[in-house]
Amino acid sequence: MPITTRAEDYSKWYQSIVDQAGLAENSAVRGCMVIKPTGYALWEKMRDALDRMFKETGHVNAYFPLFIPKSFLAKEEQMAEGFAKECAVVTHYRLKAIPGQGVAVDPDAKLEEELIVRPTSETIIWNTYKSWIQSYRDLPLLINQWANVVRWEMRTRLFLRTAEFLWQEGHTAHATQAEAEAETRQMLEVYRKFAEDYMAMPVMTGPKSEGQKFPGAIYTLCIEAMMQDGKALQAGTSHFLGQNFAKAFDVQFQSETGSREYAWATSWGVSTRLIGGLIMTHSDDKGLVIPPRIAPLHVVIVPIYRKDEEKASVYAACHQLAASIREYPRMPWLSYEAISVKVDDREQYQPGYKFNDWELKGVPIRIELGPKDLEKSACVIARRDVPGKEGKQFGIPLSGAAEVIAKLLPEIQQSLFDRAKAFRDSHLRTANSYDEFKELIEQPGFIWAHWDGTAETETKIQEETKATIRCIPFDRPDEPGVCMISGKPSAGRVIFARSY
Amino acid sequence: MPITTRAEDYSKWYQSIVDQAGLAENSAVRGCMVIKPTGYALWEKMRDALDRMFKETGHVNAYFPLFIPKSFLAKEEQMAEGFAKECAVVTHYRLKAIPGQGVAVDPDAKLEEELIVRPTSETIIWNTYKSWIQSYRDLPLLINQWANVVRWEMRTRLFLRTAEFLWQEGHTAHATQAEAEAETRQMLEVYRKFAEDYMAMPVMTGPKSEGQKFPGAIYTLCIEAMMQDGKALQAGTSHFLGQNFAKAFDVQFQSETGSREYAWATSWGVSTRLIGGLIMTHSDDKGLVIPPRIAPLHVVIVPIYRKDEEKASVYAACHQLAASIREYPRMPWLSYEAISVKVDDREQYQPGYKFNDWELKGVPIRIELGPKDLEKSACVIARRDVPGKEGKQFGIPLSGAAEVIAKLLPEIQQSLFDRAKAFRDSHLRTANSYDEFKELIEQPGFIWAHWDGTAETETKIQEETKATIRCIPFDRPDEPGVCMISGKPSAGRVIFARSY
């Protein structure tokens, strides 16, 4: 089935990439996805890279319960308003078999207090921290959890918005406000590095507006990316929670000076939504494009032969080449993992079919090796990020191919980032009046505009244009002005966009 | 707090190890545990080793929904009877905030069909496989999932039996019965290797009796381990499911000859329960004992100094030693990971306290380094598996310490296995009559006894002695006889024991 092109219908293009590259599909349970092996392998690479970065910054993993007692969600006032809405609620704990009729919920097995499937774990974790934190010596507590969470979304879209999704949630406790704020900022920087250095996805960093922050946070920092259709994707958030959760769950500790104090908190998370962001940053009308550092497979070798007598020697050369690539010295850049390579030995398919298939699946490098190449002890190397003849290098000696590939992988990574950044930067516009803003918002891209800092103005803009404030970038120009709506003073422009 | 000794109360000893080594604790949600960082680090090591073994045998990971429509559990008759009992049932999808009173379940948000939190995923997975399997070319499908599952257990115990636990579940589909049976056997062998080579926990392998098999399986193979109190722990199971699930979910494929056939299935799983088995196989009255191959930390270095002027040189030597251990060439035996080492630089504690603390936490090797050692450019190496003076090596030159450790780690691993195996083998007894059986079952250990193969006899024995058939070992002696209860023929003895 051909892929719908981006120009035809961006949304259908996205769906066809997810579908045809075999990343995920809808399940029998409304809003819940099945992450297929190809999609899950990508998530594993992303998870492992993030996990290493978390550990390098002193964090450890733990695991907290899936269920949260209903009453916990009411303890933190903002949580109750924000998250305690669309949730999966467990009310019973037993089924009974009815012979010939299937199974029914046992009405006698009703829970005294309903349990909520976690939409996020601040409450259950801070309830646990109460017994872990007694003294300043117990701090900081730097814990992360890899888990599934559930939010009963009505309109879902694979990876971008699903009822159940996978994520990590960091929950840290600190003795001082300054330390917690430094952690909030540090983890945002970890996310920025991951997004830019691993996913090759440029992001803006800075706080959200009050209207867009996490309920219960004092403030929320975010990484915000631009997709190829010019819409924004919130790709990760890091929250400074102040003492809200410590007060709600009475987590106090004895300070160095002997006083009793409430602990300071942060939380931060990214999810399988990143896979959606990855697709919409790099992929094209031929299929998925995966940056080398998070590619489960780096190189595919396609044997080419016409006659049966050519087959054995071509296959032997392909496998020898694969071995030389696998054995190439391990690079810090690939976290000391071997370059991953596969010989496509499917006999039922022609080389042309295979080329398309691996382009669809986004493998960064394809090697073509046939009898004519073999005569010259050479091969052809094709880059996924530059389709067609321009992306091909001919006559690469087999003996030097591994080294060429080892150098080409970082080059592809950089080129993907540069291209995405050039796209983003060329789609940043400036509006100096609301009329101009309303005109520009119909074009793909982000808009820099002045805003008076009030929720009323933000709401009005959202209602009238469907655009929200995505980020108040740390590095915004120092340019005071007046709000395009109210005419009141503005300390500097903020980023508006329509978003996923 | 001192650890309860095993002789005093084995069950309290277990609880105090879990508690004081900081592995896990009960949560605010009945039956659900919090896996603490130390316990989770152990699970990560076990998970990573298993995951590598699954991938080496051609399996890939995927992720399926947490929820299962209630009707699915009724599709496979045996499943309905076996698992569709004590389950968490989601009936509603929304809460509403009641100002000043917390939150309540919104009665208007009732699901049309209740959802069950997965107790195991055969049904939702085989419902998905229906669209993935069309032709023999789509087979075999070799998929594994790492996930949380929930079974509403009434009496729970940390790691051994909890309402929510973490596990992996493999679900494979094959074109032929022979291939599916070979897979069932292969995965049991993966589990045996993991248990014996990584956990140093000897296991018996073989089928379960009909009464003990997984509901819905044609037969269940198991690895069965003996704990230090002589009780049995089912440590992993591999099920041959025949065509039961393919028929329940109508998963048919076109065979090579063009006929329509139902696919053949296996499933196999191990869980966080293994951590309980690890504790009860190796640990002692001083605390946890972790086999090196799954130890998150291999070596701890404790600096010893009395005077402040000694401190700087002792610390410098400790850190230099740590670096030399970390940089020791990576070994296949440790999956090419560096030897993990930590200098215990906590200034508020004395060395004696630290020795006890690391013994409690089960770190395989402790190095002691003080001014007198430093004079001789040497250190003391102590083995966790041999407490006291016998486990210590004195005067090990600092320059050769890394190599000594690299050799000592596999030695400790082997020694732990040998000791556990010797214990197990010395607690295998043979009963030739039911009277003898009833006497022996009051002593710790497993019993070889003849059984007529019927469910009635097995039930009678269980009701009267609380012992069950744990395993019909593949390698049982070829020794026909007569059932100790009914006097009917028996093809050979089977293993009975009381179990966790």
mmCIF file of C-alpha atoms in Angstrom, chain B residues 51 95 149 192 208 233 376 398 400 430:
data_model
loop_
_atom_site.group_PDB
_atom_site.id
_atom_site.type_symbol
_atom_site.label_atom_id
_atom_site.label_comp_id
_atom_site.label_asym_id
_atom_site.label_seq_id
_atom_site.Cartn_x
_atom_site.Cartn_y
_atom_site.Cartn_z
ATOM 1 C CA ASP B 51 16.292 -10.146 27.966
ATOM 2 C CA LEU B 95 -14.035 11.016 38.770
ATOM 3 C CA VAL B 149 0.150 -7.811 36.074
ATOM 4 C CA ARG B 192 17.115 -23.264 33.882
ATOM 5 C CA LYS B 208 3.726 -30.176 36.324
ATOM 6 C CA LEU B 233 9.378 -22.412 45.028
ATOM 7 C CA LYS B 376 52.775 -2.522 52.145
ATOM 8 C CA LEU B 398 47.100 -3.175 45.187
ATOM 9 C CA GLY B 400 47.189 -7.048 41.363
ATOM 10 C CA THR B 430 12.467 -41.099 49.325
#
